Short mmCIF file of C-alpha atoms in Angstrom, two decimals:
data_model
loop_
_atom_site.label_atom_id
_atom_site.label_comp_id
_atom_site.label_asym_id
_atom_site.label_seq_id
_atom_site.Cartn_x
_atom_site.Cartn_y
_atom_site.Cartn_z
CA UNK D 1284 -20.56 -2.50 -12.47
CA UNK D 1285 -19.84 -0.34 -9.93
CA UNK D 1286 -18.53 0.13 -6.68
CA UNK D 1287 -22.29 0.04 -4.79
CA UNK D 1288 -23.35 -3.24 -6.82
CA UNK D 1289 -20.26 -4.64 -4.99
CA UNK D 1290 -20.92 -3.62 -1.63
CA UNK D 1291 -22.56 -6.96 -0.43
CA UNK D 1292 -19.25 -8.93 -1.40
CA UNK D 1293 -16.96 -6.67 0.08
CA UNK D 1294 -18.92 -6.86 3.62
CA UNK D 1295 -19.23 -10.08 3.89
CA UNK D 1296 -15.19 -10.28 3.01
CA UNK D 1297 -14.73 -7.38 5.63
CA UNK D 1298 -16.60 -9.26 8.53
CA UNK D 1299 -14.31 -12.19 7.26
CA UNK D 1300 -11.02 -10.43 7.33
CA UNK D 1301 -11.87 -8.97 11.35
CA UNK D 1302 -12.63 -12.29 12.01
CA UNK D 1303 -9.65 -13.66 11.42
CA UNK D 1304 -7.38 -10.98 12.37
CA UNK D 1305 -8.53 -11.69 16.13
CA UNK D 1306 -6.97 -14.96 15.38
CA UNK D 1307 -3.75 -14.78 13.79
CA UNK D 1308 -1.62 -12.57 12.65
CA UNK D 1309 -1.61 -11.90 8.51
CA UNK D 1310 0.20 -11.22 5.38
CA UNK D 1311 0.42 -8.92 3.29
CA UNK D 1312 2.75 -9.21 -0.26
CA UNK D 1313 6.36 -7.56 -1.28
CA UNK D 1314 7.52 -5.45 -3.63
CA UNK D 1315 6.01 -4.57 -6.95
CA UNK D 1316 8.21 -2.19 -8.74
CA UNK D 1317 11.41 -4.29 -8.31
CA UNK D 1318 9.68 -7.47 -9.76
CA UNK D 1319 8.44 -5.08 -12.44
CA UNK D 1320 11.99 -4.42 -12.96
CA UNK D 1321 13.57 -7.75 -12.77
CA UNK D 1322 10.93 -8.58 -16.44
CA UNK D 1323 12.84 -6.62 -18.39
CA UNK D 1324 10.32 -4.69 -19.96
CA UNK D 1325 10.68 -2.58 -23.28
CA UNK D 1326 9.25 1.06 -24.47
CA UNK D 1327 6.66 -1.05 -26.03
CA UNK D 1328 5.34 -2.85 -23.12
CA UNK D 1329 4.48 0.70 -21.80
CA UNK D 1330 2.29 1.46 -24.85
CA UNK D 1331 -1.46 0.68 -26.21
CA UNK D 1332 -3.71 2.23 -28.95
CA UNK D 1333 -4.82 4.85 -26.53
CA UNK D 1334 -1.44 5.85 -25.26
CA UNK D 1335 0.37 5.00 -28.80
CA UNK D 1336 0.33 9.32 -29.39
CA UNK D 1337 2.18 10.34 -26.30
CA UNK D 1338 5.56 11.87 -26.80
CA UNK D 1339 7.38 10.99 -23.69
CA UNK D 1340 8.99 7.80 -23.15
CA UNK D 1341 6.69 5.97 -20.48
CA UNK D 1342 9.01 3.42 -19.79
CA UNK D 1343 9.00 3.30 -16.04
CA UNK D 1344 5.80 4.45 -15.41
CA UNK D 1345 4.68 1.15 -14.44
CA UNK D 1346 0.94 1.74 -13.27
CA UNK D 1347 0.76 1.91 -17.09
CA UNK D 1348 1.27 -1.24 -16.89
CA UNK D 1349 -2.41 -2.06 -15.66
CA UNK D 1350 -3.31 -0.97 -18.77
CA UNK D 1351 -0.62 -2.43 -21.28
CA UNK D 1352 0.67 -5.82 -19.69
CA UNK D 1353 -1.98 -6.53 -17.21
CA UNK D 1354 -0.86 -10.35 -17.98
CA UNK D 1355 2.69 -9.78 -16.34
CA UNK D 1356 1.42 -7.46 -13.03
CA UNK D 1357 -1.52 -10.12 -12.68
CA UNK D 1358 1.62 -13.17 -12.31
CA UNK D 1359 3.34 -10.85 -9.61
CA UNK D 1360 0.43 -11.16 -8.10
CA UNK D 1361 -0.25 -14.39 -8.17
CA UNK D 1362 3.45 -15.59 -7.06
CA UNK D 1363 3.01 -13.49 -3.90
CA UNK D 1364 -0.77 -15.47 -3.27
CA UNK D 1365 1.10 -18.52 -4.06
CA UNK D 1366 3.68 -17.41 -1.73
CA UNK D 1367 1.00 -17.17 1.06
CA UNK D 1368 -0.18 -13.59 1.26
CA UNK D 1369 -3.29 -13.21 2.68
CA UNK D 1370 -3.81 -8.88 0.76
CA UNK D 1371 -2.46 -7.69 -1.93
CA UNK D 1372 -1.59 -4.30 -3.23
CA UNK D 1373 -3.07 -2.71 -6.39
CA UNK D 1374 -0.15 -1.57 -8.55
CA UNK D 1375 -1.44 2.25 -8.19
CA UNK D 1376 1.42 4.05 -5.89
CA UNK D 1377 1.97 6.10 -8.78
CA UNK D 1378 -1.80 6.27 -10.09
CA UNK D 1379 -2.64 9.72 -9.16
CA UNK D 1380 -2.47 12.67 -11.62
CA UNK D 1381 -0.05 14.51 -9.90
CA UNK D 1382 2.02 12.24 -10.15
CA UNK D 1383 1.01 11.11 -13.81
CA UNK D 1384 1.73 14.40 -15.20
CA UNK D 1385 5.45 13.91 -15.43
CA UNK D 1386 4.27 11.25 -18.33
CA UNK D 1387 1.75 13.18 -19.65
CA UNK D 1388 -0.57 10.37 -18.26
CA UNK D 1389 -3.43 12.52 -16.21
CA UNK D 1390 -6.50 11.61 -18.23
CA UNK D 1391 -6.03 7.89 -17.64
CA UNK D 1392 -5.70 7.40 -13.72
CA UNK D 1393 -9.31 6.53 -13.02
CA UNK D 1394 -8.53 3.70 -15.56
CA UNK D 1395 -5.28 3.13 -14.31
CA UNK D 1396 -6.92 2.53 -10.95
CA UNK D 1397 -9.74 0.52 -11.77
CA UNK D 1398 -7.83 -1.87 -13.82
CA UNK D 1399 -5.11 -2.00 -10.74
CA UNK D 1400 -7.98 -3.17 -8.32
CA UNK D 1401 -9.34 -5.10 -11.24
CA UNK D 1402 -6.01 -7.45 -11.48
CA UNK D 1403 -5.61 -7.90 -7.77
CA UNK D 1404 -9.27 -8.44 -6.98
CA UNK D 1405 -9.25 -11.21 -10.23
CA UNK D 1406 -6.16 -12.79 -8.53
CA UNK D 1407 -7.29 -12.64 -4.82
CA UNK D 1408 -10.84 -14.30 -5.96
CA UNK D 1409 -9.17 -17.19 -8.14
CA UNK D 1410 -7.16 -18.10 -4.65
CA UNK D 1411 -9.76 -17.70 -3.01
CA UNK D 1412 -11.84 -20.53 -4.96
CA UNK D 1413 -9.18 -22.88 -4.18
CA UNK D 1414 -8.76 -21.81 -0.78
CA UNK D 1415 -12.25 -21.26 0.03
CA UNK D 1416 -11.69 -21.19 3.70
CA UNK D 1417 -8.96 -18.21 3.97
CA UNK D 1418 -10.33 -15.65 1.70
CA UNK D 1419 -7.98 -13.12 0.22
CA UNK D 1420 -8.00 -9.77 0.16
CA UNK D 1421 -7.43 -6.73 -2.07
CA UNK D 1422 -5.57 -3.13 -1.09
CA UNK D 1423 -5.88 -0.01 -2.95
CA UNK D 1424 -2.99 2.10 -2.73
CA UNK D 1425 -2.34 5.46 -2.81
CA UNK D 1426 1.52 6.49 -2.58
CA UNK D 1427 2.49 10.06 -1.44
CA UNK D 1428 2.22 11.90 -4.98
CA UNK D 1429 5.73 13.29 -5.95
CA UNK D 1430 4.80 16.57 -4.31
CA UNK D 1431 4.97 17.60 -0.61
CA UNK D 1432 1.89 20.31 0.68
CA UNK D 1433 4.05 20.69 4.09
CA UNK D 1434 7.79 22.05 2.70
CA UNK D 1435 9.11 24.14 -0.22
CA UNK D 1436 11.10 22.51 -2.47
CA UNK D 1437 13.41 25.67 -2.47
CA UNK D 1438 15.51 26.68 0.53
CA UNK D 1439 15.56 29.75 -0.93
CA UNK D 1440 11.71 30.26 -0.38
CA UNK D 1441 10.28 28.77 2.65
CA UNK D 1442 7.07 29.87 1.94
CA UNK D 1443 6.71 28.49 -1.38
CA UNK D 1444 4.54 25.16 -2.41
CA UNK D 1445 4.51 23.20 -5.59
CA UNK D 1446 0.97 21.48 -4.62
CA UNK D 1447 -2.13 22.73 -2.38
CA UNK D 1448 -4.00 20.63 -0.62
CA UNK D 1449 -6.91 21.26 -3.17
CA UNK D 1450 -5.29 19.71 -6.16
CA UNK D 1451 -4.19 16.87 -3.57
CA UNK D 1452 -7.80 16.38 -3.22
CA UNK D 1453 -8.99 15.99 -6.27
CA UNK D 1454 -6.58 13.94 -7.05
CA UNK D 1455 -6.79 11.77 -4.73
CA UNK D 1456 -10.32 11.64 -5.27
CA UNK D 1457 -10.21 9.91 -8.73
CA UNK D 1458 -7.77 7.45 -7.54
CA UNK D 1459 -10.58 6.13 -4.73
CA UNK D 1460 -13.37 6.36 -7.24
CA UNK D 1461 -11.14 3.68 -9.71
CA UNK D 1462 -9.87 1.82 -6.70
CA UNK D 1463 -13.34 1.01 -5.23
CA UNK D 1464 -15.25 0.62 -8.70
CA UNK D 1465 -12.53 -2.35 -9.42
CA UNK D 1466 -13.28 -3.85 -6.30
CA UNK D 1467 -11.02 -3.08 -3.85
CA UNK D 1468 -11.90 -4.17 -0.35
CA UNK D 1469 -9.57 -1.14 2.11
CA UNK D 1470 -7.77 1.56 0.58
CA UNK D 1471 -4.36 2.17 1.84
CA UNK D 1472 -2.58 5.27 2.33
CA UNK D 1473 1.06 4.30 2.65
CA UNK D 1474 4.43 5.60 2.51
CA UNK D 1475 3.72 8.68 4.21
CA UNK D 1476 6.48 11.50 4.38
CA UNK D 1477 4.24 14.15 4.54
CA UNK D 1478 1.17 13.85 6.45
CA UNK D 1479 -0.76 16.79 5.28
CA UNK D 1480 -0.62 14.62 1.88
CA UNK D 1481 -1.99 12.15 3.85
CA UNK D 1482 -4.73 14.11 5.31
CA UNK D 1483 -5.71 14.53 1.56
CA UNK D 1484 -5.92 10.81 0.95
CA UNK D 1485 -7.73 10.37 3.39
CA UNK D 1486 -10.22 12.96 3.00
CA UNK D 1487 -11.02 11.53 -0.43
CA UNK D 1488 -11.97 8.26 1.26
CA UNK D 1489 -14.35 9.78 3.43
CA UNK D 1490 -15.80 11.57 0.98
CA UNK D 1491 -16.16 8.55 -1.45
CA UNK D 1492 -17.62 6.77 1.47
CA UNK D 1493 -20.10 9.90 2.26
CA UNK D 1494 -21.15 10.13 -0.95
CA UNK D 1495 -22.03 6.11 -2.04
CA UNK D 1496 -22.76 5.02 1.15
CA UNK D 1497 -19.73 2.26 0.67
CA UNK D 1498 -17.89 0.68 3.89
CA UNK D 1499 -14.03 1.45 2.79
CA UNK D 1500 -11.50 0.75 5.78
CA UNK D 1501 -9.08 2.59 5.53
CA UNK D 1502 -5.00 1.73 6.02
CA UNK D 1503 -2.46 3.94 6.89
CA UNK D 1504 1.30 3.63 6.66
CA UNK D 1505 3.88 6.11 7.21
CA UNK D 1506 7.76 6.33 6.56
CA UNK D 1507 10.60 7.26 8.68
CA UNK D 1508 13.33 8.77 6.61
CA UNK D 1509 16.52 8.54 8.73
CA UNK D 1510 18.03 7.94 11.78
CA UNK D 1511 16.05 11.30 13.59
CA UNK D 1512 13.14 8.54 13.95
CA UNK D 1513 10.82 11.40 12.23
CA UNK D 1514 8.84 11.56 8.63
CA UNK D 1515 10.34 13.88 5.97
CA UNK D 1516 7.92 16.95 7.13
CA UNK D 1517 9.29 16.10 10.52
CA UNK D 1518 7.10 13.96 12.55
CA UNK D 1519 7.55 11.62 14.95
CA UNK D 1520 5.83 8.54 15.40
CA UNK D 1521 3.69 9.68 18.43
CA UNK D 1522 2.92 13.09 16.27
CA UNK D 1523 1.74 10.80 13.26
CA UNK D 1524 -0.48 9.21 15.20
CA UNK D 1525 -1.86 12.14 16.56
CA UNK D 1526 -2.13 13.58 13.30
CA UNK D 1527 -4.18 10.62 11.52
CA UNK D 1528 -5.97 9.14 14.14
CA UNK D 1529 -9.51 10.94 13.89
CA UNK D 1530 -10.24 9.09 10.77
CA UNK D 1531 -9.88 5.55 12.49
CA UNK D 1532 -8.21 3.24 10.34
CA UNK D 1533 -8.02 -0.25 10.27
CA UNK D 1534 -4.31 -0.52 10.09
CA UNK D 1535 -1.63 1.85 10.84
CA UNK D 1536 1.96 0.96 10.68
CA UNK D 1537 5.53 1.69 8.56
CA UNK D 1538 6.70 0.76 5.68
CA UNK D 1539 10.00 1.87 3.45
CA UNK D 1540 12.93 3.87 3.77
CA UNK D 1541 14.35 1.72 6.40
CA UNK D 1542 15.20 -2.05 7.01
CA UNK D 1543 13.25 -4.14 9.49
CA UNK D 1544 15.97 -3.93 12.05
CA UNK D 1545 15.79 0.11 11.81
CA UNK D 1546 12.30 0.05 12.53
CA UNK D 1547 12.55 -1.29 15.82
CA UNK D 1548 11.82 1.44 18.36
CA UNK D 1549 9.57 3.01 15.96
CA UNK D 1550 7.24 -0.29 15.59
CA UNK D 1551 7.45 -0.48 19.71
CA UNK D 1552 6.05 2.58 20.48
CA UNK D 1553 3.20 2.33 17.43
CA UNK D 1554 2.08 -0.78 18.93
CA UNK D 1555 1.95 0.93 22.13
CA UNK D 1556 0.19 3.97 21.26
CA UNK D 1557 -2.30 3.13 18.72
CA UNK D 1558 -5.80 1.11 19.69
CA UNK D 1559 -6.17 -0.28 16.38
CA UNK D 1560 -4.65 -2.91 14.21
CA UNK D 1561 -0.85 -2.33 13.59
CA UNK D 1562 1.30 -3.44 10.29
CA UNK D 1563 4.78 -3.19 8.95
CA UNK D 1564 6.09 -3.98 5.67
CA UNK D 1565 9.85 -2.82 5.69
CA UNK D 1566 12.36 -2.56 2.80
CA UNK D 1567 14.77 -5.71 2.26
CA UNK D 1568 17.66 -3.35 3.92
CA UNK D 1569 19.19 -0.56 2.93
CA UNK D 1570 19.92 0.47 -0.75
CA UNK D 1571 23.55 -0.93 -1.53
CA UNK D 1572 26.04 1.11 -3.96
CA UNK D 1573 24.22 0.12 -6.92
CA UNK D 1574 20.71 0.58 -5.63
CA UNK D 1575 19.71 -3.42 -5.12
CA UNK D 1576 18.31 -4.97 -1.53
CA UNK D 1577 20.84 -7.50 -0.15
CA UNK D 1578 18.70 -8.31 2.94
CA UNK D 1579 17.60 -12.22 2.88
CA UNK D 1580 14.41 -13.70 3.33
CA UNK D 1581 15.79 -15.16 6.33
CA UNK D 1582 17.59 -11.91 7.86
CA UNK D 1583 13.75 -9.82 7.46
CA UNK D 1584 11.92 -12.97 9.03
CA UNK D 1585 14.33 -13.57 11.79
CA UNK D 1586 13.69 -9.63 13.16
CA UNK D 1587 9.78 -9.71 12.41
CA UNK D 1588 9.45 -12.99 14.07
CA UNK D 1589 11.23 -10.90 17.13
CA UNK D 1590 8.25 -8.07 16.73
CA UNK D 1591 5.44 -10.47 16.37
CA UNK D 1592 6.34 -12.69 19.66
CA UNK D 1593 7.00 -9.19 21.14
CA UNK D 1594 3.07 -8.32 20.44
CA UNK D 1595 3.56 -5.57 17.96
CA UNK D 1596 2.01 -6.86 14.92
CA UNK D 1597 -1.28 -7.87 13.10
CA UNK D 1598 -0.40 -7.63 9.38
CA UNK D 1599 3.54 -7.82 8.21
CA UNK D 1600 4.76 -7.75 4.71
CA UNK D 1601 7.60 -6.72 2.33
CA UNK D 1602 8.45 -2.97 0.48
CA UNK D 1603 11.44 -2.52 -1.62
CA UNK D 1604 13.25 -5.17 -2.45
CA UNK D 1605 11.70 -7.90 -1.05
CA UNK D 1606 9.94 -10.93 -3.44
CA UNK D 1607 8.12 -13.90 -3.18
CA UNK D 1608 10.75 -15.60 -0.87
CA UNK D 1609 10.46 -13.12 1.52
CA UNK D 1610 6.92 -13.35 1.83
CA UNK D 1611 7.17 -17.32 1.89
CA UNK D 1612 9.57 -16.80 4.80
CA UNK D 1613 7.23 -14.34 6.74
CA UNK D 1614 4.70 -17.24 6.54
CA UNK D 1615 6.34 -19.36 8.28
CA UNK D 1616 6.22 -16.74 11.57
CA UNK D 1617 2.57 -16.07 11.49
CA UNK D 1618 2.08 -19.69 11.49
CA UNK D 1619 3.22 -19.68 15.08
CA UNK D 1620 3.10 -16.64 16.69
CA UNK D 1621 -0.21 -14.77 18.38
CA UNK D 1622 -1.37 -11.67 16.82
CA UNK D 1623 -1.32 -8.33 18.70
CA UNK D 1624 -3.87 -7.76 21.22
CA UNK D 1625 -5.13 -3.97 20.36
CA UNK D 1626 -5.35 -1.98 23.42
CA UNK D 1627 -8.88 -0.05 24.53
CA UNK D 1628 -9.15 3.18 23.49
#
């Protein structure tokens, strides 16, 4: 089956979601790779009869993990439905190959992809048939590549790049083909720290959409690195906006780097700015010494309950370090509060 034979599904799920986001605001899960990491996964989980030949160790590379252990990504899904999340990500931040070469992994990432969208679109429809009144959804992501088309990577040459926004592309391009033949219903581009990556994401879901004819909203969520209130290829939030807005998303927000609290101003002025739907899913805090999350489920829903009865929200969620109980508390805010009225353009 592919991504056209779907098409009827997916809009009548799209007309469903816009309904309901003029009602409340929603949820969207936490983490993945931590609650990859807390299974305690072995060198062999990693593995299957096609990959059995590869010489590198692809422990880690948990998009794999689609492929090998689909059973133990489809339960992290699951506990963050249970938990009461309303989308759910693909686990594909990883599932480009760019970023698959350091594994050796290129050939598969169409597979990867389709089998990512596969899981979450399996889970999202099985809570949906118990829930058939508050359908669930399923997001295709696309993370930032380990490359950045904007900046060298050497001080030393200013002018150099390790990627071109060509190879970007194409890359990119394969990832939306999997993601939308597995069923996903909005592809999002998140964790943006260099927006001319971005503007390669993106171009591959127009050009998916151009080419089948296939309604694909589009998300959009960038990252501000430090204290400067800027991305990595040195952006601020008004400039992002600026930079992304011609290809109309259904979401923009933040997500990583920085705790909820940190996100503050930057959250303000996106709600301000943009005339479409706004999201943030922040990190459980700041990294402590030994790389964990110590922010609570409490602490996170006690500062997004103060952006959502500010008006700044339509979709919140979790990024590093957050889990099931952080969702579950996050519930229990868009319960009560009003979602975000989106300005005219």
């Amino acid at each position: 089956m592919t991504d056209t034979d779907l098409q009827p599904e997916r809009t009548k799920r799209l007309r469903a979601l816009e309904r309901t986001l003029t009602r409340r605001i929603m949820l969207f899960d936490g983490a993945t790779g931590t609650e990859i990491q807390n299974l305690g996964l072995t060198e062999n989980d990693y593995r299957n009869q096609d990959l059995a030949g590869l010489s590198a160790s692809l422990k880690g590379n948990h998009d794999l993990l689609n492929l090998t252990r689909p059973d133990a990504i489809g339960s992290i899904h699951r506990r963050y439905l249970e938990a009461g999340s309303d989308l759910i990500s693909t686990n594909t931040f990883n599932a480009t190959s760019v970023s698959q070469a350091d594994y050796g992994c290129e050939a598969f990432c169409y597979q990867i992809n389709r089998a990512g969208a596969r899981l979450a679109r399996t889970a999202c429809d099985d809570m949906t048939r118990l829930t058939p009144d508050r359908p669930r959804y399923c997001v295709g992501i696309l993370g930032p590549t380990n490359r950045t088309a904007s900046m060298s990577p050497d001080v030393n040459r200013p002018g150099f790049r390790n990627i071109d926004f060509g190879t970007l592309l194409a890359a990119y391009e394969d990832a939306v083909r999997g993601l939308a033949d597995g069923g996903a219903d909005l592809i999002m581009v998140e964790t943006v720290f260099d927006t001319l990556n971005a503007k390669a994401a993106i171009q591959a879901i127009l050009n998916h959409s151009e080419a089948t004819g296939l309604e694909l909203p589009i998300m959009i969520s960038g990252t501000i690195t430090d204290a400067s209130g800027r991305t990595l290829s040195g952006q601020t939030v008004e400039a992002f906006w600026g930079s992304v807005s011609h290809a109309k998303p259904w979401f923009i927000g933040l997500n990583c780097a920085l705790g909820a609290s940190d996100l503050r101003p930057y959250v303000q002025t996106l709600s301000t700015i943009a005339d479409t739907w706004v999201c943030v899913h922040p990190n459980a805090g700041l990294p402590n010494e030994l790389g964990g999350y110590d922010e609570t489920p409490e602490d996170m829903a006690e500062v997004l309950e103060e952006f959502a009865e500010a008006g700044w929200l339509n979709l919140m969620g979790g990024c590093c370090g957050t889990t099931p109980a952080h969702i579950e508390a996050l519930a229990q805010i868009i319960a009560k509060v009003p979602p975000r009225e989106v300005p005219a353009a």
